[in-house]
Amino acid sequence: MTFQLLRRRYEQLLEAIVLILMIALTVLVIVGAAFRYLGNALTWYDETASIGLVWLTYYGSALAALRGAHIGVPGLVNAMPPALRLVVTLIAEAVVILFFVLLAWYGLQVVIVLQGEHMITLPEVSSQFTQSVIPIGATMFVIAEILRLPDVIRAARGRGFLDAETLEAMSHGAPDATGSTGAH
Amino acid sequence: MTITIMLIGMIGLSLINVPIAIALGFVAMAAIALIQGPSMLPDLALEMFNGASSFPLLAIPLFILAGAIMNASSISRRLIAFASSLVGFVRGGLSMVSIGTSVFFAEISGSAVADVAALGTILIPAMKSRGYSKEVAAATMSSAASLAIIIPPSIPMILYAVMAQTSTVKLFVAGIVPGVLGAVAMAGAAYYQAVKYDFPAEQRFRLSEVWRTGREALWAFILPVAILGSIFGGIVTATEGAGMAVLASIVVGGFIYRDLDFRELKKACIDGGIQTAVVMLLVAASALIGTFLTEAQLPQALGHAMTSITTNKYLVLLMLNVAFFVLGMFLHSAAAIILVIPIVMPLVHAIGIDPIHFGLVVTLNLAIGQQTPPVASVLMTSCAIAKADIWDTTWVNIPYIVALVAVLLLCTYVPFVSLGLVHLFYGG
């Protein structure tokens, strides 16, 4: 498998996770609100939904890392000459990777310590399962960061980096975003 | 002392383009290891989990999704047709239509970038074909879209409410009057430009046309108003209202209008997830730093420093306005809220500024910040669609920015503009 294909497959995996989490959260909130309105509130709904948002945060962050979408301040780095920019960028990448490696490691410690604990409102679900998002999500972030490294080095040597807002703007500014053609 | 070193570390790492969230997390991690000892480091993992766990903030992905679903159906086209029948007869008709449609769209969407993408792709080419320069088209659409975050629902308002520990719902209500005033002020700026560049009117005003387009856009009106009504009335929370908005937009797009583009929808869903994650990672990391800020009493120190200069509420508001205006030029709006609000809130409380009133002031500043380069997401989206230069467009955008600043100053110094409706609805 080529590097590009591996990267594409990894992106598709993360996209699938994010898509499932978005749908699950939406359904959960709607069902939860409906039950509460009917006077039969689901006790576990707030806690589960909040944990779902944590999951979306870390799996979505890994996907954002792969796309270089995290909010940063690239102005100063872009103003540097390419040689210096490359050195500084590699230091920045090292900081990011080190942080998530350590977060994964200590997240794993937490998961081990939580043996036997469970959710407050849903005792069937162990806290080890809910907290697993930190070590797994952090590891997936590190993989995403490594997969994007060739792009980052190319950008550092070339014209520099776009900031998150410009990327967001570009993703929305696509000419096919009119939405006027129906699926039917 | 510790906090000074930490601040230098965070700024230093951010300046070498470490994402802000990770710069905060890294510095907090170093501080925990050095001050509390490495045995406390598992707390970092726990805090990064707890910091992202929030029921109120769940409204953010849901409102993003609801707006995206509306975009993936024919709702924008229907709202544009209705706005044309209402205000198309005025000189500079298409500018008026852009502003009018943005007012309607703002009840569905909480993100100005999403608005400009949905409406700009239709209205900017239309304006260009009617002889508007690409800069005018980009500037008009960009400024009109800023209404999305002033008129509820609003993603920056949800973030502010959580960070400032105040009511999202009251903040939503407080945005209604300033939003309408903003639309009127911008319509004035649009009229000035229409006369200056001699733009045409679009169509004659006919009641039959208003009736016809109004009926076609009916659902796009009724549902958002019903959902906002349920939120304001306390029947549902803001998060549940956001869930209802998703459901409603699926029903309208998929079953009533029957023109949902599912491929577009899937992409929007994933993009919405990413946008949420980026904001939430910052929220979680800022919670880590917050503990140290509180220990060092930095927000209180800032409060004392400011109050030793002046205790005049309006002078302090002026200073905060200038600070947020400058921040808005250089910082992503979500980042500005997450980083700055926890630090300035003790000052805001000490001076006796109503946190809802201040929330409106912050939101308006960020709406302007999204128009002022170098960092200006909404303007950049608009310019990308119009293929216009950002700085040339900014020059043309000045009358609109002046209109928004006028509304900001009015809201800052006449609290009744934002708080009047809140007091009417909820007393106090």
Coordinates of C-alpha atoms in Angstrom, one line a residue:
Chain A
M1 CA 0.0 0.0 0.0
T2 CA 1.4 3.4 -0.9
F3 CA 1.7 6.1 1.6
Q4 CA -1.0 8.2 -0.1
L5 CA -3.4 5.3 -0.1
L6 CA -2.7 4.6 3.6
R7 CA -3.4 8.2 4.4
R8 CA -6.6 8.2 2.4
R9 CA -7.8 5.0 4.2
Y10 CA -6.9 6.4 7.6
E11 CA -8.9 9.6 6.7
Q12 CA -11.9 7.5 5.7
L13 CA -11.7 5.6 8.9
L14 CA -11.7 8.8 11.0
E15 CA -14.5 10.3 8.8
A16 CA -16.6 7.2 9.4
I17 CA -16.1 7.5 13.2
V18 CA -16.9 11.2 13.2
L19 CA -20.0 10.7 11.0
I20 CA -21.3 7.9 13.3
L21 CA -20.7 10.1 16.4
M22 CA -22.5 13.1 14.9
I23 CA -25.5 11.0 14.0
A24 CA -25.6 9.2 17.3
L25 CA -25.4 12.4 19.3
T26 CA -28.2 14.0 17.3
V27 CA -30.5 11.0 17.7
L28 CA -29.7 10.8 21.4
V29 CA -30.5 14.5 22.0
I30 CA -33.8 14.2 20.1
V31 CA -34.9 11.0 21.8
G32 CA -33.8 12.4 25.2
A33 CA -35.8 15.6 24.7
A34 CA -38.8 13.6 23.5
F35 CA -38.8 11.3 26.5
R36 CA -38.4 14.3 28.9
Y37 CA -41.3 16.1 27.2
L38 CA -43.5 13.0 27.6
G39 CA -42.7 13.1 31.3
N40 CA -40.6 10.0 31.3
A41 CA -37.1 11.5 31.4
L42 CA -34.2 9.2 30.6
T43 CA -31.8 9.5 33.6
W44 CA -28.7 8.6 31.6
Y45 CA -29.2 11.0 28.7
D46 CA -27.3 14.1 29.9
E47 CA -24.3 12.1 31.0
T48 CA -24.2 9.9 27.9
A49 CA -24.5 12.9 25.6
S50 CA -21.7 14.8 27.4
I51 CA -19.4 11.8 27.1
G52 CA -20.4 11.5 23.4
L53 CA -19.2 15.1 22.9
V54 CA -15.8 14.1 24.5
W55 CA -15.6 11.3 22.0
L56 CA -16.4 13.6 19.1
T57 CA -13.8 16.1 20.4
Y58 CA -10.9 13.6 20.3
Y59 CA -11.7 11.5 17.2
G60 CA -12.7 14.8 15.4
S61 CA -9.4 16.3 16.6
A62 CA -7.4 13.5 15.1
L63 CA -9.2 14.1 11.8
A64 CA -8.6 17.8 12.1
A65 CA -4.9 17.1 12.7
L66 CA -4.8 15.1 9.4
R67 CA -6.3 18.1 7.6
G68 CA -4.2 20.7 9.4
A69 CA -7.4 22.3 10.7
H70 CA -6.5 23.1 14.3
I71 CA -6.5 26.8 15.2
G72 CA -3.0 28.2 15.1
V73 CA -1.1 31.4 14.4
P74 CA 1.1 30.8 11.3
G75 CA 1.9 34.4 10.6
L76 CA 5.4 34.6 12.2
V77 CA 6.5 31.2 10.8
N78 CA 5.3 32.2 7.3
A79 CA 7.4 35.4 7.5
M80 CA 10.6 33.4 8.2
P81 CA 13.0 32.3 5.4
P82 CA 12.3 28.7 4.4
A83 CA 15.4 27.1 6.0
L84 CA 14.6 28.6 9.4
R85 CA 10.9 27.9 8.9
L86 CA 11.6 24.2 8.4
V87 CA 13.6 24.0 11.6
V88 CA 11.0 25.8 13.6
T89 CA 8.2 23.7 12.1
L90 CA 9.9 20.5 13.0
I91 CA 10.2 21.7 16.6
A92 CA 6.5 22.6 16.6
E93 CA 5.7 19.1 15.3
A94 CA 7.8 17.5 18.0
V95 CA 5.9 19.5 20.6
V96 CA 2.6 18.3 19.2
I97 CA 3.6 14.7 19.0
L98 CA 5.2 14.7 22.4
F99 CA 2.1 16.1 24.0
F100 CA -0.2 13.5 22.5
V101 CA 2.2 10.6 23.2
L102 CA 2.3 11.6 26.9
L103 CA -1.5 12.2 26.9
A104 CA -2.0 8.7 25.5
W105 CA 0.4 7.2 28.1
Y106 CA -1.2 8.9 31.1
G107 CA -4.7 8.3 29.6
L108 CA -3.8 4.7 29.6
Q109 CA -2.8 4.9 33.3
V110 CA -6.2 6.5 34.1
V111 CA -8.0 3.7 32.2
I112 CA -6.1 1.1 34.2
V113 CA -6.8 2.8 37.5
L114 CA -10.6 3.0 36.7
Q115 CA -10.9 -0.8 36.8
G116 CA -14.3 -1.6 38.3
E117 CA -15.7 2.0 38.0
H118 CA -18.7 2.7 35.9
M119 CA -20.9 5.6 34.6
I120 CA -23.1 7.2 37.3
T121 CA -26.4 7.0 35.5
L122 CA -25.7 3.9 33.5
P123 CA -23.9 1.3 35.7
E124 CA -23.8 -1.2 32.8
V125 CA -21.2 1.0 31.1
S126 CA -17.7 0.9 32.6
S127 CA -15.6 4.1 32.9
Q128 CA -12.8 2.2 31.3
F129 CA -14.8 2.2 28.1
T130 CA -15.8 5.9 28.3
Q131 CA -12.3 7.0 29.2
S132 CA -10.7 4.9 26.5
V133 CA -11.2 7.8 24.2
I134 CA -8.2 9.7 25.7
P135 CA -5.5 7.0 25.0
I136 CA -7.1 5.9 21.7
G137 CA -7.9 9.4 20.5
A138 CA -4.4 10.7 21.4
T139 CA -2.7 7.7 19.7
M140 CA -4.8 8.4 16.6
F141 CA -3.9 12.0 16.7
V142 CA -0.2 11.1 16.7
I143 CA -0.7 8.8 13.7
A144 CA -2.6 11.6 11.9
E145 CA 0.2 14.0 12.7
I146 CA 2.9 11.6 11.3
L147 CA 0.8 10.9 8.2
R148 CA 0.6 14.7 7.5
L149 CA 4.3 15.3 8.2
P150 CA 5.3 15.1 4.5
D151 CA 2.8 17.8 3.6
V152 CA 3.9 19.9 6.5
I153 CA 7.6 19.7 5.5
R154 CA 6.6 20.5 1.9
A155 CA 4.6 23.6 3.1
A156 CA 7.5 24.7 5.3
R157 CA 9.9 24.5 2.4
G158 CA 7.5 26.1 0.0
R159 CA 5.0 28.9 0.5
G160 CA 4.2 28.4 4.2
F161 CA 1.0 27.6 6.0
L162 CA -2.7 28.6 5.8
D163 CA -4.4 29.4 9.0
A164 CA -7.4 27.4 10.2
E165 CA -9.9 30.2 9.2
T166 CA -8.7 30.3 5.6
L167 CA -8.9 26.5 5.5
E168 CA -12.5 26.6 6.9
A169 CA -13.3 29.3 4.4
M170 CA -12.0 27.3 1.5
S171 CA -13.9 24.2 2.6
H172 CA -17.1 26.2 2.5
G173 CA -16.2 28.3 -0.6
A174 CA -16.3 25.2 -2.9
P175 CA -18.3 26.1 -6.0
D176 CA -20.4 22.9 -5.7
A177 CA -21.8 24.1 -2.3
T178 CA -24.9 25.7 -3.7
G179 CA -27.0 22.7 -2.7
S180 CA -29.6 23.4 -5.4
T181 CA -29.4 20.0 -7.2
G182 CA -31.5 17.4 -5.4
A183 CA -30.8 13.8 -4.9
H184 CA -34.2 12.8 -6.2
Chain B
M1 CA 5.9 34.1 38.6
T2 CA 4.9 30.6 37.5
I3 CA 2.0 32.1 35.6
T4 CA 4.3 34.6 33.8
I5 CA 6.6 31.8 32.6
M6 CA 3.5 29.8 31.5
L7 CA 2.1 32.7 29.6
I8 CA 5.4 33.3 27.8
G9 CA 5.5 29.5 27.0
M10 CA 2.0 29.5 25.6
I11 CA 2.6 32.6 23.4
G12 CA 6.0 31.4 22.3
L13 CA 4.7 28.0 21.3
S14 CA 1.7 29.5 19.5
L15 CA 4.0 31.8 17.6
I16 CA 6.0 28.9 16.2
N17 CA 2.6 27.6 14.9
V18 CA 1.9 25.0 17.5
P19 CA -1.9 24.8 17.5
I20 CA -3.1 27.1 20.4
A21 CA -5.0 24.2 22.1
I22 CA -1.8 22.1 22.2
A23 CA 0.4 25.0 23.3
L24 CA -1.9 25.4 26.3
G25 CA -1.9 21.7 27.0
F26 CA 1.8 21.4 26.7
V27 CA 2.6 24.2 29.1
A28 CA 0.0 22.9 31.6
M29 CA 1.6 19.5 31.4
A30 CA 5.1 21.0 32.0
A31 CA 3.7 23.0 34.9
I32 CA 2.1 19.9 36.5
A33 CA 5.2 17.9 36.1
L34 CA 7.5 20.6 37.6
I35 CA 5.3 22.0 40.3
Q36 CA 3.1 19.1 41.5
G37 CA 5.4 16.3 40.4
P38 CA 5.2 13.7 37.6
S39 CA 3.0 11.5 39.8
M40 CA 0.2 14.0 39.2
L41 CA 0.4 13.8 35.4
P42 CA -2.5 11.3 35.1
D43 CA -4.7 14.3 36.2
L44 CA -3.9 15.8 32.9
A45 CA -5.7 13.0 31.1
L46 CA -8.6 13.2 33.4
E47 CA -8.9 17.0 33.0
M48 CA -8.7 16.7 29.2
F49 CA -11.6 14.4 29.4
N50 CA -13.7 16.4 31.9
G51 CA -12.9 19.7 30.2
A52 CA -14.6 18.5 26.9
S53 CA -17.6 17.0 28.7
S54 CA -20.4 19.5 28.5
F55 CA -24.1 19.2 27.8
P56 CA -24.6 22.9 26.9
L57 CA -21.8 22.9 24.4
L58 CA -23.4 20.0 22.6
A59 CA -25.6 22.6 21.1
I60 CA -22.7 23.7 18.9
P61 CA -22.4 20.6 16.6
L62 CA -26.2 20.3 16.4
F63 CA -26.7 23.9 15.3
I64 CA -23.9 23.5 12.8
L65 CA -25.6 20.4 11.5
A66 CA -29.0 21.9 11.3
G67 CA -27.7 24.8 9.2
A68 CA -25.8 22.4 7.0
I69 CA -28.9 20.4 6.3
M70 CA -30.8 23.5 5.4
N71 CA -28.0 24.4 3.0
A72 CA -28.2 20.9 1.4
S73 CA -31.8 21.6 0.4
S74 CA -33.5 24.3 -1.6
I75 CA -34.2 26.5 1.5
S76 CA -31.6 29.2 0.6
R77 CA -33.1 29.5 -2.9
R78 CA -36.7 29.9 -1.5
L79 CA -35.6 32.4 1.2
I80 CA -33.8 34.5 -1.5
A81 CA -36.9 34.5 -3.7
F82 CA -39.0 35.7 -0.8
A83 CA -36.5 38.4 0.2
S84 CA -36.5 39.6 -3.4
S85 CA -40.2 40.0 -3.5
L86 CA -40.0 42.0 -0.3
V87 CA -37.1 44.4 -0.8
G88 CA -36.0 43.8 -4.5
F89 CA -37.7 47.0 -5.5
V90 CA -35.3 49.3 -3.6
R91 CA -32.3 50.8 -5.4
G92 CA -29.4 48.3 -5.0
G93 CA -32.0 45.6 -4.9
L94 CA -29.6 42.7 -4.7
S95 CA -27.7 44.2 -1.8
M96 CA -31.0 44.6 0.0
V97 CA -31.9 41.0 -0.9
S98 CA -28.6 39.8 0.5
I99 CA -29.2 41.5 3.8
G100 CA -32.9 40.5 4.0
T101 CA -32.1 36.8 3.2
S102 CA -29.3 36.9 5.8
V103 CA -31.9 38.0 8.5
F104 CA -34.1 35.0 7.7
F105 CA -31.2 32.6 7.4
A106 CA -29.8 33.8 10.8
E107 CA -32.7 32.1 12.5
I108 CA -31.6 28.8 11.2
S109 CA -27.8 29.1 11.2
G110 CA -25.5 30.1 14.0
S111 CA -22.3 30.5 11.9
A112 CA -21.6 33.4 9.6
V113 CA -19.1 31.3 7.6
A114 CA -21.9 28.8 6.8
D115 CA -24.2 31.6 5.8
V116 CA -21.9 33.3 3.4
A117 CA -21.1 29.9 1.9
A118 CA -24.8 29.0 1.4
L119 CA -26.1 32.4 0.2
G120 CA -23.0 33.8 -1.4
T121 CA -22.7 31.0 -3.9
I122 CA -26.1 32.1 -5.3
L123 CA -26.2 35.9 -4.6
I124 CA -22.6 36.9 -5.5
P125 CA -22.8 35.6 -9.1
A126 CA -26.2 37.3 -9.4
M127 CA -24.8 40.6 -8.2
K128 CA -21.9 40.3 -10.6
S129 CA -24.2 39.7 -13.5
R130 CA -26.2 42.8 -12.6
G131 CA -23.1 45.0 -12.8
Y132 CA -21.9 45.0 -9.2
S133 CA -18.1 44.9 -9.0
K134 CA -16.8 41.7 -7.5
E135 CA -15.5 43.6 -4.5
V136 CA -18.9 45.2 -3.7
A137 CA -20.6 41.8 -4.1
A138 CA -18.1 40.1 -1.8
A139 CA -18.2 42.9 0.8
T140 CA -22.1 43.1 0.9
M141 CA -22.5 39.3 1.3
S142 CA -19.8 39.1 3.9
S143 CA -21.2 41.8 6.1
A144 CA -24.8 40.7 5.7
A145 CA -23.8 37.2 6.8
S146 CA -22.4 38.5 10.1
L147 CA -26.0 38.8 11.2
A148 CA -25.9 35.0 11.6
I149 CA -24.0 35.2 14.9
I150 CA -25.9 38.2 16.2
I151 CA -29.4 36.9 15.6
P152 CA -30.1 33.6 17.5
P153 CA -29.1 30.8 17.3
S154 CA -25.4 31.8 17.6
I155 CA -22.4 29.5 18.1
P156 CA -20.2 32.3 19.6
M157 CA -23.0 33.1 22.1
I158 CA -23.2 29.4 23.2
L159 CA -19.5 29.4 23.8
Y160 CA -19.6 32.7 25.6
A161 CA -22.5 31.6 27.8
V162 CA -20.6 28.5 28.9
M163 CA -17.3 30.4 29.5
A164 CA -19.0 33.2 31.4
Q165 CA -21.3 30.9 33.2
T166 CA -24.4 32.7 32.1
S167 CA -27.6 31.9 30.3
T168 CA -27.4 30.9 26.6
V169 CA -31.2 31.5 26.2
K170 CA -31.1 35.1 27.6
L171 CA -28.1 35.9 25.4
F172 CA -30.1 34.6 22.4
V173 CA -33.0 36.9 23.3
A174 CA -30.6 39.8 23.8
G175 CA -29.4 39.4 20.2
I176 CA -32.7 39.9 18.5
V177 CA -32.9 43.7 18.6
P178 CA -29.2 44.4 17.9
G179 CA -29.5 41.9 14.9
V180 CA -32.5 43.8 13.4
L181 CA -30.7 47.1 14.0
G182 CA -27.6 45.8 12.3
A183 CA -29.7 44.8 9.3
V184 CA -31.2 48.2 9.1
A185 CA -27.9 50.0 9.5
M186 CA -26.3 47.8 6.8
A187 CA -29.3 48.4 4.5
G188 CA -28.5 52.1 4.9
A189 CA -24.9 51.5 3.9
A190 CA -26.1 49.4 0.9
Y191 CA -28.4 52.3 -0.2
Y192 CA -25.4 54.7 0.0
Q193 CA -23.4 52.4 -2.2
A194 CA -26.3 51.8 -4.6
V195 CA -26.5 55.6 -5.2
K196 CA -22.8 55.9 -5.4
Y197 CA -22.3 53.2 -8.0
D198 CA -25.8 53.6 -9.6
F199 CA -27.0 50.0 -9.0
P200 CA -30.5 49.1 -10.3
A201 CA -33.6 48.0 -8.5
E202 CA -34.6 44.4 -9.3
Q203 CA -38.3 44.0 -9.5
R204 CA -41.5 45.9 -9.0
F205 CA -43.2 45.3 -5.6
R206 CA -46.2 43.1 -6.0
L207 CA -48.2 41.7 -3.2
S208 CA -49.1 38.6 -5.2
E209 CA -45.4 37.9 -5.6
V210 CA -44.8 38.3 -1.9
W211 CA -47.7 35.9 -1.2
R212 CA -46.5 33.3 -3.7
T213 CA -42.8 33.3 -2.6
G214 CA -43.8 33.5 1.0
R215 CA -45.9 30.3 0.7
E216 CA -43.0 28.5 -0.9
A217 CA -40.6 29.5 1.9
L218 CA -43.2 29.1 4.6
W219 CA -41.6 26.1 6.3
A220 CA -38.2 27.7 6.3
F221 CA -39.8 30.4 8.4
I222 CA -42.2 28.6 10.7
L223 CA -39.9 25.9 12.0
P224 CA -36.9 28.1 13.1
V225 CA -39.4 30.5 14.8
A226 CA -41.2 27.6 16.5
I227 CA -37.9 26.1 17.7
L228 CA -36.5 29.5 19.0
G229 CA -39.9 30.0 20.6
S230 CA -39.6 26.7 22.4
I231 CA -36.1 27.6 23.6
F232 CA -37.2 31.1 24.8
G233 CA -40.3 29.7 26.5
G234 CA -38.2 27.3 28.5
I235 CA -39.9 24.2 26.9
V236 CA -36.6 22.8 25.7
T237 CA -33.0 23.7 26.5
A238 CA -30.8 25.3 23.9
T239 CA -29.2 21.9 23.2
E240 CA -32.5 20.2 22.8
G241 CA -33.7 23.0 20.6
A242 CA -30.6 22.4 18.5
G243 CA -31.6 18.7 18.2
M244 CA -35.1 19.7 17.2
A245 CA -33.6 22.0 14.6
V246 CA -31.7 19.1 13.1
L247 CA -34.9 17.0 13.0
A248 CA -37.0 19.8 11.6
S249 CA -34.5 20.5 8.8
I250 CA -34.4 16.8 7.8
V251 CA -38.2 16.8 7.7
V252 CA -38.4 20.0 5.7
G253 CA -35.6 19.2 3.3
G254 CA -36.2 15.4 3.0
F255 CA -40.0 15.1 3.2
I256 CA -41.6 18.4 2.4
Y257 CA -39.3 19.9 -0.2
R258 CA -37.9 16.5 -1.1
D259 CA -34.6 17.9 -2.4
L260 CA -31.9 17.0 0.2
D261 CA -28.5 16.4 -1.3
F262 CA -27.2 13.5 0.7
R263 CA -23.7 13.6 -0.5
E264 CA -23.4 17.3 0.5
L265 CA -25.1 16.4 3.8
K266 CA -22.5 13.7 4.6
K267 CA -19.7 16.1 3.9
A268 CA -21.4 18.8 6.0
C269 CA -21.8 16.4 8.9
I270 CA -18.1 15.5 8.9
D271 CA -17.0 19.1 8.5
G272 CA -19.3 20.1 11.4
G273 CA -17.7 17.4 13.5
I274 CA -14.2 18.7 12.8
Q275 CA -15.2 22.3 13.5
T276 CA -16.7 21.2 16.8
A277 CA -13.7 19.1 17.7
V278 CA -11.3 22.0 17.1
V279 CA -13.3 24.3 19.3
M280 CA -13.8 21.7 22.0
L281 CA -10.1 20.7 22.2
L282 CA -9.4 24.4 22.9
V283 CA -12.1 24.4 25.6
A284 CA -10.6 21.3 27.2
A285 CA -7.0 22.7 27.1
S286 CA -8.1 26.0 28.4
A287 CA -9.7 24.3 31.4
L288 CA -6.3 22.9 32.3
I289 CA -4.7 26.4 32.2
G290 CA -7.8 27.8 34.1
T291 CA -6.8 26.0 37.3
F292 CA -3.4 27.7 37.2
L293 CA -4.9 31.1 36.4
T294 CA -7.2 30.8 39.3
E295 CA -4.4 29.8 41.7
A296 CA -2.3 32.8 40.5
Q297 CA -5.4 35.1 40.8
L298 CA -4.5 36.6 37.5
P299 CA -8.1 37.5 36.5
Q300 CA -8.5 39.2 39.9
A301 CA -5.2 41.0 39.4
L302 CA -6.3 42.2 36.0
G303 CA -9.5 43.4 37.6
H304 CA -7.7 45.3 40.3
A305 CA -5.3 46.9 37.8
M306 CA -8.2 48.1 35.6
T307 CA -10.3 49.3 38.5
S308 CA -7.3 51.3 39.8
I309 CA -7.2 53.2 36.5
T310 CA -11.0 53.8 36.4
T311 CA -14.1 52.4 37.9
N312 CA -16.2 54.0 35.3
K313 CA -18.2 51.2 33.7
Y314 CA -18.4 53.0 30.3
L315 CA -14.6 53.6 30.1
V316 CA -13.9 50.0 31.0
L317 CA -16.4 48.9 28.3
L318 CA -14.6 51.2 25.8
M319 CA -11.2 49.6 26.7
L320 CA -12.7 46.1 26.4
N321 CA -14.2 47.1 23.1
V322 CA -10.9 48.2 21.7
A323 CA -9.2 45.1 23.0
F324 CA -11.7 42.8 21.4
F325 CA -11.7 44.7 18.2
V326 CA -7.9 44.3 17.9
L327 CA -8.1 40.6 19.0
G328 CA -10.8 40.0 16.4
M329 CA -8.3 41.1 13.6
F330 CA -5.8 38.5 14.6
L331 CA -7.6 35.7 16.4
H332 CA -10.2 33.1 15.4
S333 CA -13.5 34.2 17.1
A334 CA -13.9 30.9 19.0
A335 CA -10.3 31.1 20.3
A336 CA -10.9 34.7 21.4
I337 CA -13.9 33.8 23.5
I338 CA -12.3 30.7 25.0
L339 CA -9.0 32.4 25.9
V340 CA -10.2 35.9 27.0
I341 CA -13.6 35.5 28.6
P342 CA -12.4 33.6 31.7
I343 CA -9.8 36.2 32.3
V344 CA -12.0 39.3 31.9
M345 CA -15.2 38.0 33.6
P346 CA -14.1 38.9 37.2
L347 CA -13.4 42.5 36.0
V348 CA -16.8 42.6 34.3
H349 CA -18.6 41.4 37.5
A350 CA -16.5 43.8 39.7
I351 CA -17.5 46.8 37.6
G352 CA -21.1 45.8 37.6
I353 CA -21.6 45.1 33.9
D354 CA -24.4 42.7 33.2
P355 CA -22.8 39.5 31.8
I356 CA -25.6 39.2 29.2
H357 CA -25.0 42.8 28.0
F358 CA -21.3 42.1 27.9
G359 CA -21.9 38.9 25.9
L360 CA -23.7 41.0 23.2
V361 CA -20.8 43.4 23.1
V362 CA -18.4 40.6 22.7
T363 CA -20.5 38.9 20.0
L364 CA -20.8 42.1 18.0
N365 CA -17.0 42.7 18.3
L366 CA -16.4 39.2 16.9
A367 CA -18.9 39.7 14.1
I368 CA -16.8 42.7 13.1
G369 CA -13.6 40.7 13.7
Q370 CA -14.7 38.2 11.1
Q371 CA -14.7 41.1 8.6
T372 CA -11.4 42.6 9.5
P373 CA -8.3 41.0 7.9
P374 CA -5.7 39.5 8.2
V375 CA -7.7 36.8 10.1
A376 CA -11.3 37.2 8.9
S377 CA -13.1 33.9 8.1
V378 CA -16.3 35.3 6.7
L379 CA -14.7 37.9 4.5
M380 CA -12.3 35.3 3.2
T381 CA -15.1 32.9 2.3
S382 CA -16.9 35.7 0.5
C383 CA -13.8 36.8 -1.4
A384 CA -13.1 33.1 -2.4
I385 CA -16.6 32.8 -3.9
A386 CA -16.4 36.2 -5.6
K387 CA -12.7 35.7 -6.7
A388 CA -12.0 39.2 -5.2
D389 CA -8.9 40.4 -3.4
I390 CA -9.3 40.6 0.4
W391 CA -7.8 44.0 0.8
D392 CA -9.6 45.6 -2.1
T393 CA -12.9 44.2 -0.7
T394 CA -12.1 45.5 2.8
W395 CA -11.8 49.0 1.3
V396 CA -15.3 48.6 -0.2
N397 CA -16.5 47.0 3.0
I398 CA -15.8 50.0 5.2
P399 CA -19.4 51.5 5.1
Y400 CA -20.7 48.2 6.3
I401 CA -18.1 47.9 9.1
V402 CA -19.0 51.5 10.1
A403 CA -22.6 50.4 10.3
L404 CA -21.8 47.4 12.5
V405 CA -19.5 49.6 14.7
A406 CA -22.4 52.1 15.1
V407 CA -24.6 49.2 16.3
L408 CA -21.9 48.0 18.6
L409 CA -21.5 51.4 20.2
L410 CA -25.2 51.8 20.6
C411 CA -25.4 48.4 22.3
T412 CA -22.4 49.2 24.5
Y413 CA -23.7 52.5 25.8
V414 CA -27.4 51.8 25.8
P415 CA -27.8 48.5 27.6
F416 CA -31.5 48.6 27.0
V417 CA -31.0 47.8 23.3
S418 CA -29.9 44.3 24.2
L419 CA -31.4 43.9 27.7
G420 CA -34.9 45.4 27.1
L421 CA -36.3 42.2 25.6
V422 CA -34.5 40.0 28.2
H423 CA -36.1 41.9 31.0
L424 CA -39.5 41.9 29.3
F425 CA -39.3 38.1 28.9
Y426 CA -37.7 37.1 32.1
G427 CA -38.1 40.0 34.5
G428 CA -35.2 41.6 36.4

